[in-house]
Coordinates of C-alpha atoms in Angstrom, one line a residue:
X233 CA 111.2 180.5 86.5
X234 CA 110.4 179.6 90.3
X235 CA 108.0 176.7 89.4
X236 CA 109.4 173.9 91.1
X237 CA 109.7 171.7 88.2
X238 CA 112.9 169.7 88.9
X239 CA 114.6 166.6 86.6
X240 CA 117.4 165.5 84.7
X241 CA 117.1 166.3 80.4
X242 CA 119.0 165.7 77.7
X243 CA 118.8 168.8 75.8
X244 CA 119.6 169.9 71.9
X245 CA 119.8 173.9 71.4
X246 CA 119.7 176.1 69.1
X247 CA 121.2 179.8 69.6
X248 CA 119.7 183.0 67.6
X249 CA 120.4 186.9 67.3
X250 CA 123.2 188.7 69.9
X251 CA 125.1 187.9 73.1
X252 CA 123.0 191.0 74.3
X253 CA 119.5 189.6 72.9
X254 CA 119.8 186.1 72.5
X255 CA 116.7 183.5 70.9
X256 CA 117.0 180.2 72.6
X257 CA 115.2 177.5 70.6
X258 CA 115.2 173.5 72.5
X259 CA 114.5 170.4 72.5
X260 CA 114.6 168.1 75.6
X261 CA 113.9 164.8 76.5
X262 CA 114.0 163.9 80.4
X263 CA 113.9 160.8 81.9
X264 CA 112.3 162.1 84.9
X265 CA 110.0 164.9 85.5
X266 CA 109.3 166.4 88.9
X267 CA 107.1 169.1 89.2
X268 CA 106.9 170.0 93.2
X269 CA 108.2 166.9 94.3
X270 CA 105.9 164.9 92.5
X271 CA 107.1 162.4 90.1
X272 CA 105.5 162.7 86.7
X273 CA 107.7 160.4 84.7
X274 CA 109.5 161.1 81.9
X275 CA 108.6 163.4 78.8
X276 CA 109.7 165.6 75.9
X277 CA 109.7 168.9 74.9
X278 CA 110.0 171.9 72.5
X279 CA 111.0 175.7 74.1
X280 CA 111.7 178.7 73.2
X281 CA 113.4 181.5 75.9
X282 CA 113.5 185.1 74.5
X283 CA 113.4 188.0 76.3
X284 CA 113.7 186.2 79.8
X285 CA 110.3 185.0 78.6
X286 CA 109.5 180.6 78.2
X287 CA 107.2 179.1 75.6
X288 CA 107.1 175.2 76.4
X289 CA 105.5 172.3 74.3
X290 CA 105.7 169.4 77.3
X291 CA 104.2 165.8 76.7
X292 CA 104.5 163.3 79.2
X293 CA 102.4 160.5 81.2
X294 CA 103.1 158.1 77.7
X295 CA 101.5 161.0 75.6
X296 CA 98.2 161.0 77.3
X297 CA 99.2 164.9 79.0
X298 CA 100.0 167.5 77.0
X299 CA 101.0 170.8 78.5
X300 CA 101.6 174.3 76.1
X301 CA 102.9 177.0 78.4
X302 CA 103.9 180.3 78.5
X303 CA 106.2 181.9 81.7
X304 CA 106.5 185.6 81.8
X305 CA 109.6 187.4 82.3
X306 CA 110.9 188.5 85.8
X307 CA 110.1 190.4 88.2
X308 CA 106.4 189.6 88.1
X309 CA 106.5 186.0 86.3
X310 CA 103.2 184.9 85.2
X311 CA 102.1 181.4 84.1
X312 CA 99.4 180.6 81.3
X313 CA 98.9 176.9 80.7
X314 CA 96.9 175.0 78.6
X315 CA 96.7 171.4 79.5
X316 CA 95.0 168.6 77.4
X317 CA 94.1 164.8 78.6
X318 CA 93.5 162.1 76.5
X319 CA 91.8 159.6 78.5
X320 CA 94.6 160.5 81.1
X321 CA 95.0 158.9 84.5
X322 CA 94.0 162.0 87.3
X323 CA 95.8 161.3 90.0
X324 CA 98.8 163.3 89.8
X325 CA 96.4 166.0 88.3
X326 CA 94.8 165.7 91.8
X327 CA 98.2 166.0 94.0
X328 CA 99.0 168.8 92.2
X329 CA 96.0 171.0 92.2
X330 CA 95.8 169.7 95.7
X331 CA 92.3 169.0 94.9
X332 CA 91.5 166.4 98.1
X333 CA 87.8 165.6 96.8
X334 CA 89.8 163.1 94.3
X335 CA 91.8 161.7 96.7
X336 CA 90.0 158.2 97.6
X337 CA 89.1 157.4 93.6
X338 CA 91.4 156.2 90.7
X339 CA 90.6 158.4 87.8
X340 CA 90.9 158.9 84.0
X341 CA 89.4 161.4 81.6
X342 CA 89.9 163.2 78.7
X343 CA 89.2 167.1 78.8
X344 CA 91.2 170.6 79.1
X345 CA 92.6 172.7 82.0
X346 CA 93.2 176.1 81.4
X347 CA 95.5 178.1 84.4
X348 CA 96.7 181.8 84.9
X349 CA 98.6 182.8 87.5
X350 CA 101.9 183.4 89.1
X351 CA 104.6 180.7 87.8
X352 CA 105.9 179.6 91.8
X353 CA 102.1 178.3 92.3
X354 CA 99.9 178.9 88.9
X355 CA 96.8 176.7 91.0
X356 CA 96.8 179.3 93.2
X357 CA 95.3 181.8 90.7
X358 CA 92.3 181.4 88.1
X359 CA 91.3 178.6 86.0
X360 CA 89.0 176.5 84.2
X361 CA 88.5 173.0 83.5
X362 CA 85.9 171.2 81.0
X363 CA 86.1 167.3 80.7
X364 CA 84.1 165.5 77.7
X365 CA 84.0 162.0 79.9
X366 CA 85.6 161.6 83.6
X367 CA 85.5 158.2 85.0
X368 CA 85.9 157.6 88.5
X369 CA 86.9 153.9 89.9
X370 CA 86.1 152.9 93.8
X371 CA 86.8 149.2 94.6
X372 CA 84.7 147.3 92.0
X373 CA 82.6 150.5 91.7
X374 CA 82.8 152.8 88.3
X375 CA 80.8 156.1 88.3
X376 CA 81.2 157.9 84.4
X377 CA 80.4 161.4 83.7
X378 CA 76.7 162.0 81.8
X379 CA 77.7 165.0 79.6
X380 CA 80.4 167.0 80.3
X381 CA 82.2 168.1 83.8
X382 CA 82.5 171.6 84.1
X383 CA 84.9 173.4 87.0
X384 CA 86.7 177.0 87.6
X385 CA 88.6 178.3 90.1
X386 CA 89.7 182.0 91.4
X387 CA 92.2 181.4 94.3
X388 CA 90.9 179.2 96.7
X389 CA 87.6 179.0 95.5
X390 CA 86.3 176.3 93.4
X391 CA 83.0 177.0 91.6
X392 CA 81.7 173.0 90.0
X393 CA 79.3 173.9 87.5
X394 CA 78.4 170.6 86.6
X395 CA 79.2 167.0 87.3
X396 CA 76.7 164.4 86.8
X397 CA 77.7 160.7 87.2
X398 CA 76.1 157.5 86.6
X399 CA 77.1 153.7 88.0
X400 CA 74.7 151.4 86.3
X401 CA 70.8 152.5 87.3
X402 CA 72.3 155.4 89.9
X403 CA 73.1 158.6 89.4
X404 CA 73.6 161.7 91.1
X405 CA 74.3 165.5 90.1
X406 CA 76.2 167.4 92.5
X407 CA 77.3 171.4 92.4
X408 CA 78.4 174.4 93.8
X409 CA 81.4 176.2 96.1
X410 CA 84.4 174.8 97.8
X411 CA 86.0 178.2 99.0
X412 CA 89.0 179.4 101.5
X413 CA 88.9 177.3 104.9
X414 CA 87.0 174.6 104.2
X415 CA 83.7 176.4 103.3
X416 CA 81.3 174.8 101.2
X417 CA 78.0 175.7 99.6
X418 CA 77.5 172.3 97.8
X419 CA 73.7 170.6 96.5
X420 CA 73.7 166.8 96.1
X421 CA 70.8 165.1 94.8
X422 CA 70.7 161.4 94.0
X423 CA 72.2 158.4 94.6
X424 CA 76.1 158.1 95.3
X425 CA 79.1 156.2 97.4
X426 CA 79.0 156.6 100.8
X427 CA 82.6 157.7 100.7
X428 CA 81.9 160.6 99.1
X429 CA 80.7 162.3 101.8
X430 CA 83.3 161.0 104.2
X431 CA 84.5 164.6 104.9
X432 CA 81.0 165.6 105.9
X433 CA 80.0 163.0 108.6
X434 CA 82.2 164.2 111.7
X435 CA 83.4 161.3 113.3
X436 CA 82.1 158.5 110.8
X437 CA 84.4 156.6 108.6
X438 CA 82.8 155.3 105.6
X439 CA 84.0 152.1 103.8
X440 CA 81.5 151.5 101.9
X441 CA 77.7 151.5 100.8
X442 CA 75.5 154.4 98.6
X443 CA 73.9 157.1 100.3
X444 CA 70.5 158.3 98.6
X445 CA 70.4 162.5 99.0
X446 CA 68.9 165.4 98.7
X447 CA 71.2 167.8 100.6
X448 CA 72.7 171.1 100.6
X449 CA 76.1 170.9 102.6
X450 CA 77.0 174.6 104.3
X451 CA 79.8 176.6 105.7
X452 CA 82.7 175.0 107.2
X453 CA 83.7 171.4 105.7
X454 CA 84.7 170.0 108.9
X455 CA 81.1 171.0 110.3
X456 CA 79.0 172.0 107.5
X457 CA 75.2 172.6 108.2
X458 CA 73.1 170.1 106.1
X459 CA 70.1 170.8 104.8
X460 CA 67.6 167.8 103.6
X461 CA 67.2 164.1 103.7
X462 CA 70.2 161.5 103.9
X463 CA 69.3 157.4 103.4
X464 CA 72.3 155.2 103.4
X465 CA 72.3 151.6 101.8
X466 CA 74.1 148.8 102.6
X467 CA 76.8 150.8 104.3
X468 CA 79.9 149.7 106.1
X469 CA 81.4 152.5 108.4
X470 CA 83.3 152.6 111.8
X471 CA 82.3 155.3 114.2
X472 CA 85.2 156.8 116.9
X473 CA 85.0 155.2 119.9
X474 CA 83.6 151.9 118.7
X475 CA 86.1 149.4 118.0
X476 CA 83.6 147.1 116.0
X477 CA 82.8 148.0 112.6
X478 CA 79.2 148.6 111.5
X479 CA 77.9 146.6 108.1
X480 CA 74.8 146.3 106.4
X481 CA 73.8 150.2 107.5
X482 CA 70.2 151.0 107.0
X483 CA 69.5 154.6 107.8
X484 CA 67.6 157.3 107.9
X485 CA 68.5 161.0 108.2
X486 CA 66.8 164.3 108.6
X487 CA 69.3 167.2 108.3
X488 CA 67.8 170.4 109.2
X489 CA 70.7 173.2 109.8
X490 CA 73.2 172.4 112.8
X491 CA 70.6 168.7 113.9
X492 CA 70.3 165.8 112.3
X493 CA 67.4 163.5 113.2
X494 CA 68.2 159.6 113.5
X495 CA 64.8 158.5 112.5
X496 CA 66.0 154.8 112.4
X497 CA 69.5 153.1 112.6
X498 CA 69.9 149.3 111.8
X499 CA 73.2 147.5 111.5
X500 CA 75.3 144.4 111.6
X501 CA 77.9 145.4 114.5
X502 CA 80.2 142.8 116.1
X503 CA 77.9 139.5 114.7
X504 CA 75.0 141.1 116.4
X505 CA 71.9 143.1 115.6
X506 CA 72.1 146.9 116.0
X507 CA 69.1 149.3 116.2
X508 CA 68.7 153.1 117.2
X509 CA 67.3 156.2 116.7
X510 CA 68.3 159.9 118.2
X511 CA 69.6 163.5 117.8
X512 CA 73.0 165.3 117.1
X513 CA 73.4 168.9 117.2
X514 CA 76.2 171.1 116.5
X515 CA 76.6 174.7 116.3
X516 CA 78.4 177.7 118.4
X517 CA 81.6 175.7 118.4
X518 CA 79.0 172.7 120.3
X519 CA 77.7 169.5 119.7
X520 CA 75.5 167.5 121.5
X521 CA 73.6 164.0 121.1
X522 CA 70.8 161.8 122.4
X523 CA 70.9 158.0 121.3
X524 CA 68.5 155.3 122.5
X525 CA 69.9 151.8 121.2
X526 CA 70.1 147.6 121.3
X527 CA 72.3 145.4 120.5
X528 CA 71.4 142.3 120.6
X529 CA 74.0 138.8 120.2
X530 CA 76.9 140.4 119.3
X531 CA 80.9 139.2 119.8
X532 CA 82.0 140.3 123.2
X533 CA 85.4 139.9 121.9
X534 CA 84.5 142.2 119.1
X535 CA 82.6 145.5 121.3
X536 CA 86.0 144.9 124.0
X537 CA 88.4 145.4 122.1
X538 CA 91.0 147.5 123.0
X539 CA 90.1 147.7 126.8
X540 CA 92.5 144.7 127.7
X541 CA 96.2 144.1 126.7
X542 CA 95.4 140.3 125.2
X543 CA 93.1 139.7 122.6
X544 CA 89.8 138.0 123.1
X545 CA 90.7 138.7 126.8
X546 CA 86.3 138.9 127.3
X547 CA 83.8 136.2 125.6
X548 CA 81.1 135.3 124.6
X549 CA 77.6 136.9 123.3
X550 CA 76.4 140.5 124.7
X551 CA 73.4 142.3 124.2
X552 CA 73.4 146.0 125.3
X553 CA 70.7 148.8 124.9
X554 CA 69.6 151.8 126.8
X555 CA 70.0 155.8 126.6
X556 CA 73.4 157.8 126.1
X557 CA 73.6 161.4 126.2
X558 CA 76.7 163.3 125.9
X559 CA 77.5 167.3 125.2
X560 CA 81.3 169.7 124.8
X561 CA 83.2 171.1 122.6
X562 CA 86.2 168.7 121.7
X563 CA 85.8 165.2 120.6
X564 CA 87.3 164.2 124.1
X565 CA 84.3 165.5 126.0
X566 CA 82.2 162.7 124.7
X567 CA 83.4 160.3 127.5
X568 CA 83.9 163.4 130.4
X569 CA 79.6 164.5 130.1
X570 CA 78.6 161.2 129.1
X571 CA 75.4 160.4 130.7
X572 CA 72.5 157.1 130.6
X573 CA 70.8 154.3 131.6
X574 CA 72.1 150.9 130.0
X575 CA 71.4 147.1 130.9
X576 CA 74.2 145.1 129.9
X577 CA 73.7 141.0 129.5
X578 CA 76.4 138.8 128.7
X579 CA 76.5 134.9 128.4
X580 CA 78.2 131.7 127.1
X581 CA 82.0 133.0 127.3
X582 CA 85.5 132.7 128.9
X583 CA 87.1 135.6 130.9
X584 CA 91.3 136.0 130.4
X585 CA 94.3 136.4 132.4
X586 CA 94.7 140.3 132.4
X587 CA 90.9 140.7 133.8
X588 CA 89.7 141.8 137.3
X589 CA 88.1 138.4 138.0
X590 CA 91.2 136.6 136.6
X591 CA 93.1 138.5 139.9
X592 CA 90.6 137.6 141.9
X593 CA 90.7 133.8 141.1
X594 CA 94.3 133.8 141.6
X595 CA 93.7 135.3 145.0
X596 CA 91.3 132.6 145.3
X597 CA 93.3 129.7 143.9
X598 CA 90.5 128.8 142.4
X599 CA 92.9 126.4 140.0
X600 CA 93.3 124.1 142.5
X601 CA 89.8 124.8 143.4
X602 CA 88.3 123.3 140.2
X603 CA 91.0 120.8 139.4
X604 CA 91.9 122.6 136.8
X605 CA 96.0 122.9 135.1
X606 CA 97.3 126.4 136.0
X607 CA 98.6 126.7 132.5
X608 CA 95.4 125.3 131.0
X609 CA 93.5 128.4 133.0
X610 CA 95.4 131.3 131.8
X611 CA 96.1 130.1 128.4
X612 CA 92.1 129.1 127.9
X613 CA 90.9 131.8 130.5
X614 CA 87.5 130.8 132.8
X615 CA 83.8 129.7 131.5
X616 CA 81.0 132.0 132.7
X617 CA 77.1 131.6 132.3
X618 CA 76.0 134.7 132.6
X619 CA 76.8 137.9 133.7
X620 CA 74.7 141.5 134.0
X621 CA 74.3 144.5 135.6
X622 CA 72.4 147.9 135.6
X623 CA 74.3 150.7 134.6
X624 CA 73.6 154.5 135.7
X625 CA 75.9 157.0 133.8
X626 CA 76.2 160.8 134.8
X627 CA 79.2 163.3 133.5
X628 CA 81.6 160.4 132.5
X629 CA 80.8 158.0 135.6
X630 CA 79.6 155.1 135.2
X631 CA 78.0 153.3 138.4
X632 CA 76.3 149.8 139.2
X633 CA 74.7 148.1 142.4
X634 CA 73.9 144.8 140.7
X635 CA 76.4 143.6 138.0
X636 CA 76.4 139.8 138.8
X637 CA 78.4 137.1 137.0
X638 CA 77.5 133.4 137.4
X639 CA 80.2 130.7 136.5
X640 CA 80.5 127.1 137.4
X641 CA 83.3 127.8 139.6
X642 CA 81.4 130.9 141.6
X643 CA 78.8 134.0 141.9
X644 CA 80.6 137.0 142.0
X645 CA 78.9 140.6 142.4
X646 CA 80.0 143.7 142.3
X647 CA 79.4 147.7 143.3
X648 CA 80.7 151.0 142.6
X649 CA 81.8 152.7 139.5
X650 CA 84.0 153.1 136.4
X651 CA 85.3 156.7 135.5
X652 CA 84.9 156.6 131.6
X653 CA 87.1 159.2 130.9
X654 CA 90.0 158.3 132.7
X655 CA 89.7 154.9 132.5
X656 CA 90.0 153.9 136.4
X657 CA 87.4 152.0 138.6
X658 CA 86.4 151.5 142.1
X659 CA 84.9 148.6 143.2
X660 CA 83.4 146.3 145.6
X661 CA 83.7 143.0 144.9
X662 CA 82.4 140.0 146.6
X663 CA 82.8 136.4 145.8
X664 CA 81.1 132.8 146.5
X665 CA 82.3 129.7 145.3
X666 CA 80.1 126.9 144.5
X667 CA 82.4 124.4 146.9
X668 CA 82.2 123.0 150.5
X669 CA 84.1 125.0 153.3
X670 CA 86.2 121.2 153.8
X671 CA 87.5 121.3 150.4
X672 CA 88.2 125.1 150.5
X673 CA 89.9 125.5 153.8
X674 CA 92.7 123.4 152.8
X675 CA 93.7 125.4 150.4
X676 CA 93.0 128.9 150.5
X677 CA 93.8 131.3 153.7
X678 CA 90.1 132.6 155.7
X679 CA 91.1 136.0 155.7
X680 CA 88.4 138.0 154.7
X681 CA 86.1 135.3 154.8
X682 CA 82.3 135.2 155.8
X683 CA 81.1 131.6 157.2
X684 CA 78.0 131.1 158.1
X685 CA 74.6 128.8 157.0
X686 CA 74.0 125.4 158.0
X687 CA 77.2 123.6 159.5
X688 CA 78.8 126.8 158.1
X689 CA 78.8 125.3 155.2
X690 CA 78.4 129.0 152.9
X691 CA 81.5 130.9 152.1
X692 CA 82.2 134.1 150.4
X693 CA 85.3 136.5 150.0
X694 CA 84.8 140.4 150.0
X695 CA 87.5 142.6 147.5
X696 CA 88.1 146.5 146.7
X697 CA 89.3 146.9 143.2
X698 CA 90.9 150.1 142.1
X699 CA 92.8 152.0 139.4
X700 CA 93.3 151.5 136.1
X701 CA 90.6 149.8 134.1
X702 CA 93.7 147.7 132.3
X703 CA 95.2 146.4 135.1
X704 CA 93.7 147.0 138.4
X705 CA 94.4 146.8 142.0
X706 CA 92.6 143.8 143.4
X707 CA 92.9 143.8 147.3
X708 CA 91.1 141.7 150.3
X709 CA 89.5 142.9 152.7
X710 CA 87.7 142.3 155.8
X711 CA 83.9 141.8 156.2
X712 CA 83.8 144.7 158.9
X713 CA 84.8 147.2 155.5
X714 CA 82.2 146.3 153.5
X715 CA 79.5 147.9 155.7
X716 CA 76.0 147.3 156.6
X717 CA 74.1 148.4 153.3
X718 CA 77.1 147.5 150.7
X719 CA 76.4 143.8 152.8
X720 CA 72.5 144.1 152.6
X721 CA 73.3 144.4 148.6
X722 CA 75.7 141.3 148.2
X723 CA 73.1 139.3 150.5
X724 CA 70.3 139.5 148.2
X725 CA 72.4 139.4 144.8
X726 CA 74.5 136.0 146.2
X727 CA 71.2 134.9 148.0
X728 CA 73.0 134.8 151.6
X729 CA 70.2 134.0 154.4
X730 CA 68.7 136.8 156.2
X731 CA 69.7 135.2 159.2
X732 CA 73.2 135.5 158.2
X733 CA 74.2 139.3 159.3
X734 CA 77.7 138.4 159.7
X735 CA 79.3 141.4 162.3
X736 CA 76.4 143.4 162.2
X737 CA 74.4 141.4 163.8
X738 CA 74.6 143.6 167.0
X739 CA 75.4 147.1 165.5
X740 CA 73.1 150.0 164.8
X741 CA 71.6 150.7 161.4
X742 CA 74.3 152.8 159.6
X743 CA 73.4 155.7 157.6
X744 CA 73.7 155.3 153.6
X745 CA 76.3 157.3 151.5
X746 CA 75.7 159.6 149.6
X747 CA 75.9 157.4 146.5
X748 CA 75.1 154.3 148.1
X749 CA 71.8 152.4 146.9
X750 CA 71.5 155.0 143.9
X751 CA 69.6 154.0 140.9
X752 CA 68.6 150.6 142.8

């Protein structure tokens, strides 16, 4: 018949009338049942075949689905089904009607599915489908139908009439279209699992967590305009981009066409304490967003992830807020127009082996320095106090003239900038150790060195670190390349003396960069 049902049967027959018109009356009983390479189990059945036409009694699924067919004779085969459930599991239902929306739940009901069409795909033409109960199962979560379910179908367009489902005091009544391409025109009013919505929030993952709403979800599923009010409830959800996962979501939204209004974001993310509030747009094939945020105490561990090969390679507690601001077309744009203003604080941690500064201590020796175990070092990575910086972000480029770290082994600042979207920095680094020069000369070469102070007793070592973000280039260089306003920076972050010029002492004022002494 063309319908893709497949399987191995044991069959009993009985043969009526002439070779020319021949009556075929059957039994069968298979042991497996495949119906477009989906296993259904085993099942029996009674047939009749006359004419080229099929009549077929099916049970399977342990007598809970009950399928009475009728395929029409070639050249134009048609199907008419008539399926019953008796408090049937759905999930095979699901993979073979292709129906996605029942994807993430494990499901029962009892009800009837009535389908016309052609016999190679009968889904693919009209149908209707009433259910007297439909349970729905999500974790520890059960949502059951109040009054009956009601759906029909004409091609690819799926009309839901009805569906109301309760879990305990919530409840929510959704309806409307799911047609050809992903367009919707769908109204959801009440309360209901976050997850439900999961192919409605572009780049949010949902895990858990109810979702209060009066909505109306239009045109294109992937980027449907919303229209109303969206509150979610002790959500848990991971957005792209963030390696940390976001608990105990309390938030407010204000859907009106292509923007949605943050009013107020608060969160659990990474240990810490998340607030925010902003914009997103999207419409024209464009999206756009505005986010002003903090995050406060969270895991530094947690937020870095992902940006060093070891694991736990960065420390400690870090607190982060500011503005973000980003525009394009494709999901990879985010990082290329990203623009801002952040302050970044960090405290209390230990920085790894495959980190800038973990080069730059090796450089240093700064093992031997502190009398610490090379082994120890690596394998434990270095203590730090405190470390911040000023960050000034335009089209992806992310630049700093203050990011200072204080540990008990040395102050180290840094300059330049970090391209976000290709994941490569450039950097000026510069380096003091909290040592004497006669303990230091001993054991580390001078090269690059500035001495100076009382008895020359203050030391610090300049660097230019580029590359890759995940393993960078760490190089030293002489004082004479740092030049005369990149020096007037480290002087005041390290707290050099202003009588300490180093080898500008006798050499004219030199002109700033371009970029130089931006955003200071």
């Amino acid at each position: 018949s063309g319908s893709d049902l497949a399987g191995r049967a044991t069959f009993r027959l009985d043969l009526q009338g002439t070779l020319r018109d021949t009556r075929t009356l059957g039994q069968a009983t298979a042991s497996a049942i495949v119906y477009r390479q989906i296993p259904f189990g085993p099942g029996t059945a009674t047939f009749k075949v006359e004419r080229k036409a099929v009549d077929v009694d099916l049970t399977f699924r342990e007598g809970t689905h009950r399928l009475q067919a009728s395929i029409g004779p070639p050249p134009n085969r048609t199907f008419r089904g008539d399926l019953t459930l008796s408090d049937a599991e759905l999930d095979l239902m699901a993979r073979a009607g292709e129906i996605e929306a029942l994807r993430p739940w494990q499901s029962r009901g009892s009800g009837r599915i009535l389908i016309q069409g052609p016999a190679k795909a009968p889904t693919s033409g009209t149908g209707e489908a009433e259910f007297a109960n439909l349970r729905l199962r999500m974790g520890d979560e059960v949502w059951e139908s109040r009054g009956p379910v009601r759906a029909s179908w004409s091609g690819p367009t799926v009309t839901l009439r009805q569906l109301r489902l309760r879990s305990g005091e919530r409840e929510f009544d959704l309806h409307g279209t799911l047609g050809e391409g992903g367009q919707t025109d769908l109204f959801v009013t009440g309360q209901l699992p976050l997850v439900a919505l999961a192919g409605y929030l572009p780049a949010v993952r949902p895990e858990a967590g109810l979702a209060k709403a009066n909505l109306r979800l239009r045109g294109r599923q992937s980027a449907p305009e919303h229209q109303g009010i969206l509150e979610i409830q002790r959500g848990r959800l991971s957005l792209s981009g963030i390696p940390a996962e976001f608990r105990e979501v309390q938030a407010s939204l204000d859907l009106q066409g292509n923007r949605t209004q943050i009013r107020e974001w608060q969160a659990q993310l990474a240990e810490g304490r998340f607030r925010g509030s902003g914009e997103i747009g999207r419409g024209g094939g464009r999206w756009d967003l505005r986010l002003t945020f903090q995050e406060d105490e969270g895991r530094a561990e947690e937020l870095l992830a992902g940006l060093y090969r070891g694991k736990g390679e960065v420390t400690g507690i870090l607190s982060l807020g500011g503005i973000l601001t980003s525009e394009g077309e494709e999901t990879t744009d985010f990082w290329r127009n990203l623009g801002g203003d952040l302050k970044l604080v960090m405290r209390d941690g230990r920085i790894g082996r495959y980190t800038v500064l973990a080069k730059i201590l090796s450089l240093l020796n700064v093992a031997q320095l502190l009398e610490f175990k090379g082994p120890e070092l690596l394998s434990e990575g270095m203590p730090y106090q405190r470390l911040t910086a000023d960050i000034k972000i335009e089209r992806g480029i992310a630049r700093t003239e203050n990011l200072v770290l204080d540990s008990p082994a040395m102050k180290v600042n840094a300059v330049g900038q970090v391209n976000l979207a290709d994941d490569t920095l450039d950097l000026t680094v510069a380096a003091k150790p909290f040592q004497t020069v006669d303990s230091i000369l001993t054991k580390i070469p001078l090269a690059g060195w500035l001495l100076g102070g009382k008895e020359k007793s203050l030391l610090v070592a300049y660097y230019r670190v580029t590359g890759p973000l995940s393993d960078p280039q760490v190089t030293p260089i002489p004082l004479k390349s740092v030049g005369r306003n990149l020096f007037g920076i480290f002087r005041n972050l390290l707290e050099i003396p202003e009588a300490l010029t180093g080898p500008f002492e006798d050499l004219p004022p030199q002109q700033p960069k371009p970029e130089e002494g931006k955003g200071r």
